[in-house]
Amino acid sequence: MVNGTVDITASSAGNFASYSSNVGISAFPFLFEDFQEAWDFVDGVTELQAEADLPDYNIRVLGHYDNGFRCVTTSSDYGPVNSVSDMDGLVIRTPGNRIVIQTMMLLGAEPKEYPFAELYEALKNGDFDTQENPIPVIYNNRLYEVQSNLAITNHSYDVMLFVIRDDIWEKLSTRDRATLLNAASHAQAKDRELIKEQTQDYIDKLEEAGMNITYPDLAEFKAATASIKEFFKNEYDSALLEAISK
């Protein structure tokens, strides 16, 4: 979008961090107890402030779609994750999101960035024995075929920004802008409805497909990752870090 080759897209907030790291602040570990808390945050003033620099990079946010909460899966070789100690030494595939990577490190795992398009084959071949993704991603990409265990860690919320090139936005009439925003709002509401329904539905389907589902006590996971804001204090606006610490 910065160079004009893409006009409009929806992508994980972490993918915008190369332009403004503040955009990824909603991915900090264990910020939200449930979907509604996450939605209230990304629709609120703190997220608006985090996205304030994006127009400088020719990016205009139209809505906040939902990719769900990220959870950990493991192969039968490693067994289920029931506690932080079960994460120790796990070589885990992650995206290039530095918050997710640091979260995994604080939990004792050894994260390695790897392209998602190649993940299924990598898991099948044993190149990775563990990975983390939202429930709908795990189900829709059939990762249950190459992973035996799913731990409902919900360690990071994955918001998807629906964006348009700012130079195109500036050329639109007031009426066209209103129409586009209205359509984005309706799509956002439907997306959130579906992702919430699918998350629970797909947990049941994953269990039916043979995955062992565990629900670790997240208190120790939260304690293990509590120092992450200190690690990123020089990269994120201090006022934003203060806002998510309340």
mmCIF file of C-alpha atoms in Angstrom:
data_model
loop_
_atom_site.group_PDB
_atom_site.id
_atom_site.type_symbol
_atom_site.label_atom_id
_atom_site.label_comp_id
_atom_site.label_asym_id
_atom_site.label_seq_id
_atom_site.Cartn_x
_atom_site.Cartn_y
_atom_site.Cartn_z
ATOM 1 C CA MET A 1 0.000 0.000 0.000
ATOM 2 C CA VAL A 2 2.891 2.311 0.702
ATOM 3 C CA ASN A 3 4.123 2.054 -2.900
ATOM 4 C CA GLY A 4 0.630 1.845 -4.409
ATOM 5 C CA THR A 5 0.606 -1.753 -5.654
ATOM 6 C CA VAL A 6 -2.309 -2.713 -3.338
ATOM 7 C CA ASP A 7 -5.384 -0.522 -2.939
ATOM 8 C CA ILE A 8 -7.280 -2.176 -0.080
ATOM 9 C CA THR A 9 -6.673 -5.174 2.178
ATOM 10 C CA ALA A 10 -7.255 -6.805 5.567
ATOM 11 C CA SER A 11 -4.167 -7.988 7.417
ATOM 12 C CA SER A 12 -2.952 -8.755 10.921
ATOM 13 C CA ALA A 13 -2.009 -5.658 12.897
ATOM 14 C CA GLY A 14 1.473 -7.066 13.428
ATOM 15 C CA ASN A 15 2.145 -6.730 9.706
ATOM 16 C CA PHE A 16 1.960 -2.947 10.047
ATOM 17 C CA ALA A 17 4.591 -2.782 12.781
ATOM 18 C CA SER A 18 7.349 -2.046 10.260
ATOM 19 C CA TYR A 19 5.658 1.316 9.704
ATOM 20 C CA SER A 20 4.457 2.037 13.223
ATOM 21 C CA SER A 21 5.215 -0.392 16.044
ATOM 22 C CA ASN A 22 2.419 1.119 18.128
ATOM 23 C CA VAL A 23 -0.150 -0.554 15.863
ATOM 24 C CA GLY A 24 0.706 -3.964 17.283
ATOM 25 C CA ILE A 25 0.059 -3.032 20.894
ATOM 26 C CA SER A 26 -3.131 -5.107 21.066
ATOM 27 C CA ALA A 27 -1.001 -8.259 20.652
ATOM 28 C CA PHE A 28 0.674 -7.899 24.062
ATOM 29 C CA PRO A 29 0.114 -11.105 26.033
ATOM 30 C CA PHE A 30 -2.996 -11.685 28.108
ATOM 31 C CA LEU A 31 -4.454 -8.188 27.713
ATOM 32 C CA PHE A 32 -8.024 -9.435 27.298
ATOM 33 C CA GLU A 33 -10.165 -12.009 29.059
ATOM 34 C CA ASP A 34 -12.595 -12.453 26.186
ATOM 35 C CA PHE A 35 -13.654 -11.213 22.761
ATOM 36 C CA GLN A 36 -15.771 -8.347 24.062
ATOM 37 C CA GLU A 37 -12.848 -6.875 26.007
ATOM 38 C CA ALA A 38 -10.676 -7.116 22.892
ATOM 39 C CA TRP A 39 -13.316 -5.478 20.701
ATOM 40 C CA ASP A 40 -13.864 -2.661 23.197
ATOM 41 C CA PHE A 41 -10.116 -2.003 23.125
ATOM 42 C CA VAL A 42 -9.615 -1.965 19.356
ATOM 43 C CA ASP A 43 -12.700 0.226 18.930
ATOM 44 C CA GLY A 44 -11.477 2.612 21.615
ATOM 45 C CA VAL A 45 -9.216 5.613 21.993
ATOM 46 C CA THR A 46 -6.008 3.699 22.797
ATOM 47 C CA GLU A 47 -6.091 1.765 19.523
ATOM 48 C CA LEU A 48 -6.965 4.981 17.677
ATOM 49 C CA GLN A 49 -3.859 6.597 19.138
ATOM 50 C CA ALA A 50 -1.769 3.537 18.227
ATOM 51 C CA GLU A 51 -2.849 3.869 14.586
ATOM 52 C CA ALA A 52 -2.355 7.629 14.387
ATOM 53 C CA ASP A 53 0.833 7.417 12.269
ATOM 54 C CA LEU A 54 -0.533 5.091 9.575
ATOM 55 C CA PRO A 55 -1.831 7.849 7.233
ATOM 56 C CA ASP A 56 1.783 9.049 7.029
ATOM 57 C CA TYR A 57 2.462 5.729 5.259
ATOM 58 C CA ASN A 58 -0.539 6.028 2.931
ATOM 59 C CA ILE A 59 -2.678 3.702 5.091
ATOM 60 C CA ARG A 60 -6.203 4.520 6.308
ATOM 61 C CA VAL A 61 -7.942 2.138 8.755
ATOM 62 C CA LEU A 62 -11.600 1.414 7.945
ATOM 63 C CA GLY A 63 -12.324 -1.309 10.460
ATOM 64 C CA HIS A 64 -11.023 -3.928 12.849
ATOM 65 C CA TYR A 65 -11.705 -7.507 11.867
ATOM 66 C CA ASP A 66 -10.922 -10.473 14.038
ATOM 67 C CA ASN A 67 -8.488 -13.369 13.667
ATOM 68 C CA GLY A 68 -9.079 -14.703 17.187
ATOM 69 C CA PHE A 69 -6.887 -15.534 20.168
ATOM 70 C CA ARG A 70 -3.661 -17.406 19.530
ATOM 71 C CA CYS A 71 -3.219 -20.863 21.117
ATOM 72 C CA VAL A 72 -0.398 -23.422 21.242
ATOM 73 C CA THR A 73 -0.435 -26.835 19.554
ATOM 74 C CA THR A 74 2.086 -29.627 19.967
ATOM 75 C CA SER A 75 2.866 -32.965 18.363
ATOM 76 C CA SER A 76 2.466 -36.314 20.095
ATOM 77 C CA ASP A 77 6.243 -36.349 20.674
ATOM 78 C CA TYR A 78 5.972 -33.436 23.094
ATOM 79 C CA GLY A 79 2.629 -34.145 24.695
ATOM 80 C CA PRO A 80 0.099 -31.559 25.887
ATOM 81 C CA VAL A 81 0.843 -28.155 27.386
ATOM 82 C CA ASN A 82 -0.630 -27.908 30.871
ATOM 83 C CA SER A 83 1.785 -25.463 32.475
ATOM 84 C CA VAL A 84 4.588 -23.025 31.701
ATOM 85 C CA SER A 85 7.126 -25.751 32.407
ATOM 86 C CA ASP A 86 5.685 -27.717 29.477
ATOM 87 C CA MET A 87 6.781 -24.877 27.187
ATOM 88 C CA ASP A 88 10.417 -25.142 28.227
ATOM 89 C CA GLY A 89 12.684 -25.738 25.242
ATOM 90 C CA LEU A 90 9.886 -26.123 22.684
ATOM 91 C CA VAL A 91 11.092 -25.039 19.238
ATOM 92 C CA ILE A 92 7.931 -23.285 18.127
ATOM 93 C CA ARG A 93 6.988 -21.740 14.796
ATOM 94 C CA THR A 94 5.795 -18.138 15.053
ATOM 95 C CA PRO A 95 5.015 -15.333 12.626
ATOM 96 C CA GLY A 96 7.358 -12.380 12.435
ATOM 97 C CA ASN A 97 5.473 -10.544 15.182
ATOM 98 C CA ARG A 98 8.089 -9.512 17.739
ATOM 99 C CA ILE A 99 5.562 -9.425 20.577
ATOM 100 C CA VAL A 100 4.536 -13.019 19.917
ATOM 101 C CA ILE A 101 8.190 -14.044 19.600
ATOM 102 C CA GLN A 102 9.141 -12.397 22.897
ATOM 103 C CA THR A 103 6.069 -13.881 24.589
ATOM 104 C CA MET A 104 7.181 -17.354 23.584
ATOM 105 C CA MET A 105 10.713 -16.677 24.817
ATOM 106 C CA LEU A 106 9.445 -15.543 28.212
ATOM 107 C CA LEU A 107 7.441 -18.760 28.427
ATOM 108 C CA GLY A 108 10.655 -20.719 27.922
ATOM 109 C CA ALA A 109 10.113 -21.760 24.313
ATOM 110 C CA GLU A 110 12.487 -21.234 21.386
ATOM 111 C CA PRO A 111 10.517 -19.363 18.704
ATOM 112 C CA LYS A 112 11.505 -19.420 15.064
ATOM 113 C CA GLU A 113 9.854 -17.336 12.361
ATOM 114 C CA TYR A 114 8.619 -19.374 9.414
ATOM 115 C CA PRO A 115 6.221 -18.729 6.482
ATOM 116 C CA PHE A 116 2.678 -19.835 7.269
ATOM 117 C CA ALA A 117 2.140 -21.126 3.722
ATOM 118 C CA GLU A 118 4.821 -23.746 4.368
ATOM 119 C CA LEU A 119 3.834 -24.583 7.948
ATOM 120 C CA TYR A 120 1.678 -27.659 7.308
ATOM 121 C CA GLU A 121 4.459 -29.439 5.432
ATOM 122 C CA ALA A 122 7.033 -28.363 8.016
ATOM 123 C CA LEU A 123 4.913 -29.866 10.789
ATOM 124 C CA LYS A 124 4.272 -32.983 8.730
ATOM 125 C CA ASN A 125 7.993 -33.429 8.106
ATOM 126 C CA GLY A 126 8.898 -32.821 11.736
ATOM 127 C CA ASP A 127 10.766 -29.582 11.066
ATOM 128 C CA PHE A 128 8.641 -28.080 13.860
ATOM 129 C CA ASP A 129 6.814 -29.980 16.551
ATOM 130 C CA THR A 130 4.901 -27.003 17.857
ATOM 131 C CA GLN A 131 3.228 -23.859 16.574
ATOM 132 C CA GLU A 132 0.713 -21.240 17.738
ATOM 133 C CA ASN A 133 -2.269 -19.753 15.906
ATOM 134 C CA PRO A 134 -5.917 -18.806 16.441
ATOM 135 C CA ILE A 135 -8.418 -21.688 16.620
ATOM 136 C CA PRO A 136 -10.097 -20.964 13.238
ATOM 137 C CA VAL A 137 -6.681 -20.904 11.537
ATOM 138 C CA ILE A 138 -5.742 -24.237 13.110
ATOM 139 C CA TYR A 139 -8.996 -25.844 11.995
ATOM 140 C CA ASN A 140 -9.377 -24.322 8.532
ATOM 141 C CA ASN A 141 -5.802 -25.214 7.594
ATOM 142 C CA ARG A 142 -6.156 -28.773 8.929
ATOM 143 C CA LEU A 143 -3.234 -28.446 11.322
ATOM 144 C CA TYR A 144 -4.998 -31.050 13.469
ATOM 145 C CA GLU A 145 -3.775 -33.596 10.910
ATOM 146 C CA VAL A 146 -0.163 -32.919 11.908
ATOM 147 C CA GLN A 147 -0.569 -31.846 15.546
ATOM 148 C CA SER A 148 -1.978 -33.927 18.383
ATOM 149 C CA ASN A 149 -2.531 -31.448 21.211
ATOM 150 C CA LEU A 150 -4.154 -28.041 21.548
ATOM 151 C CA ALA A 151 -3.672 -25.870 24.636
ATOM 152 C CA ILE A 152 -6.180 -23.037 25.028
ATOM 153 C CA THR A 153 -3.610 -20.442 26.059
ATOM 154 C CA ASN A 154 -5.237 -17.414 24.389
ATOM 155 C CA HIS A 155 -1.865 -15.745 24.861
ATOM 156 C CA SER A 156 -2.254 -13.038 22.214
ATOM 157 C CA TYR A 157 -5.214 -11.413 20.489
ATOM 158 C CA ASP A 158 -4.892 -11.117 16.712
ATOM 159 C CA VAL A 159 -6.767 -8.117 15.319
ATOM 160 C CA MET A 160 -6.994 -7.684 11.544
ATOM 161 C CA LEU A 161 -6.903 -4.130 10.189
ATOM 162 C CA PHE A 162 -9.152 -3.446 7.195
ATOM 163 C CA VAL A 163 -7.340 -0.648 5.376
ATOM 164 C CA ILE A 164 -7.383 1.421 2.195
ATOM 165 C CA ARG A 165 -4.688 3.545 0.566
ATOM 166 C CA ASP A 166 -4.978 7.012 2.040
ATOM 167 C CA ASP A 167 -4.453 8.732 -1.328
ATOM 168 C CA ILE A 168 -7.495 6.855 -2.701
ATOM 169 C CA TRP A 169 -9.506 7.735 0.411
ATOM 170 C CA GLU A 170 -8.721 11.424 -0.026
ATOM 171 C CA LYS A 171 -10.123 11.345 -3.569
ATOM 172 C CA LEU A 172 -13.451 9.802 -2.554
ATOM 173 C CA SER A 173 -16.554 11.929 -2.206
ATOM 174 C CA THR A 174 -18.166 12.355 1.207
ATOM 175 C CA ARG A 175 -20.981 10.085 0.073
ATOM 176 C CA ASP A 176 -18.614 7.352 -1.112
ATOM 177 C CA ARG A 177 -16.635 7.522 2.125
ATOM 178 C CA ALA A 178 -19.823 7.106 4.142
ATOM 179 C CA THR A 179 -20.892 4.163 1.995
ATOM 180 C CA LEU A 180 -17.524 2.464 2.384
ATOM 181 C CA LEU A 181 -17.420 3.007 6.151
ATOM 182 C CA ASN A 182 -20.971 1.707 6.516
ATOM 183 C CA ALA A 183 -20.120 -1.438 4.558
ATOM 184 C CA ALA A 184 -16.931 -1.904 6.601
ATOM 185 C CA SER A 185 -18.890 -1.561 9.840
ATOM 186 C CA HIS A 186 -21.449 -4.180 8.804
ATOM 187 C CA ALA A 187 -18.692 -6.542 7.646
ATOM 188 C CA GLN A 188 -16.814 -6.006 10.918
ATOM 189 C CA ALA A 189 -19.888 -6.930 12.966
ATOM 190 C CA LYS A 190 -20.505 -10.072 10.916
ATOM 191 C CA ASP A 191 -16.844 -11.070 11.039
ATOM 192 C CA ARG A 192 -16.794 -10.799 14.834
ATOM 193 C CA GLU A 193 -20.008 -12.773 15.150
ATOM 194 C CA LEU A 194 -18.586 -15.564 13.010
ATOM 195 C CA ILE A 195 -15.143 -15.710 14.630
ATOM 196 C CA LYS A 196 -16.660 -15.991 18.110
ATOM 197 C CA GLU A 197 -19.031 -18.761 17.007
ATOM 198 C CA GLN A 198 -16.331 -20.580 15.064
ATOM 199 C CA THR A 199 -13.811 -20.495 17.901
ATOM 200 C CA GLN A 200 -15.987 -22.586 20.203
ATOM 201 C CA ASP A 201 -17.422 -24.682 17.388
ATOM 202 C CA TYR A 202 -13.973 -25.480 16.029
ATOM 203 C CA ILE A 203 -12.638 -26.472 19.458
ATOM 204 C CA ASP A 204 -15.355 -29.125 19.512
ATOM 205 C CA LYS A 205 -14.546 -30.160 15.948
ATOM 206 C CA LEU A 206 -10.824 -30.358 16.710
ATOM 207 C CA GLU A 207 -11.577 -32.631 19.636
ATOM 208 C CA GLU A 208 -13.775 -34.762 17.394
ATOM 209 C CA ALA A 209 -10.870 -34.933 14.916
ATOM 210 C CA GLY A 210 -8.722 -36.470 17.638
ATOM 211 C CA MET A 211 -6.882 -33.527 19.192
ATOM 212 C CA ASN A 212 -6.302 -33.588 22.936
ATOM 213 C CA ILE A 213 -7.579 -30.245 24.305
ATOM 214 C CA THR A 214 -6.081 -28.807 27.499
ATOM 215 C CA TYR A 215 -6.968 -25.677 29.465
ATOM 216 C CA PRO A 216 -3.845 -24.557 31.369
ATOM 217 C CA ASP A 217 -4.104 -22.303 34.403
ATOM 218 C CA LEU A 218 -3.224 -19.005 32.744
ATOM 219 C CA ALA A 219 -2.208 -17.240 35.975
ATOM 220 C CA GLU A 220 1.338 -18.589 35.767
ATOM 221 C CA PHE A 221 1.498 -17.802 32.038
ATOM 222 C CA LYS A 222 0.548 -14.198 32.793
ATOM 223 C CA ALA A 223 3.153 -14.006 35.554
ATOM 224 C CA ALA A 224 5.856 -15.411 33.273
ATOM 225 C CA THR A 225 5.211 -12.765 30.603
ATOM 226 C CA ALA A 226 4.607 -9.777 32.912
ATOM 227 C CA SER A 227 8.001 -8.218 32.099
ATOM 228 C CA ILE A 228 7.333 -7.929 28.373
ATOM 229 C CA LYS A 229 6.296 -4.270 28.534
ATOM 230 C CA GLU A 230 9.689 -3.437 30.033
ATOM 231 C CA PHE A 231 11.370 -5.206 27.101
ATOM 232 C CA PHE A 232 9.508 -3.023 24.573
ATOM 233 C CA LYS A 233 9.568 0.251 26.515
ATOM 234 C CA ASN A 234 11.852 1.943 23.956
ATOM 235 C CA GLU A 235 9.744 0.874 20.966
ATOM 236 C CA TYR A 236 6.208 1.734 22.079
ATOM 237 C CA ASP A 237 4.813 5.057 23.143
ATOM 238 C CA SER A 238 5.032 5.285 26.931
ATOM 239 C CA ALA A 239 1.464 6.606 27.236
ATOM 240 C CA LEU A 240 0.149 3.604 25.311
ATOM 241 C CA LEU A 241 2.124 1.183 27.459
ATOM 242 C CA GLU A 242 0.718 2.900 30.516
ATOM 243 C CA ALA A 243 -2.800 2.569 29.104
ATOM 244 C CA ILE A 244 -2.519 -1.209 28.671
ATOM 245 C CA SER A 245 -0.982 -1.599 32.128
ATOM 246 C CA LYS A 246 -4.055 -0.308 33.953
#
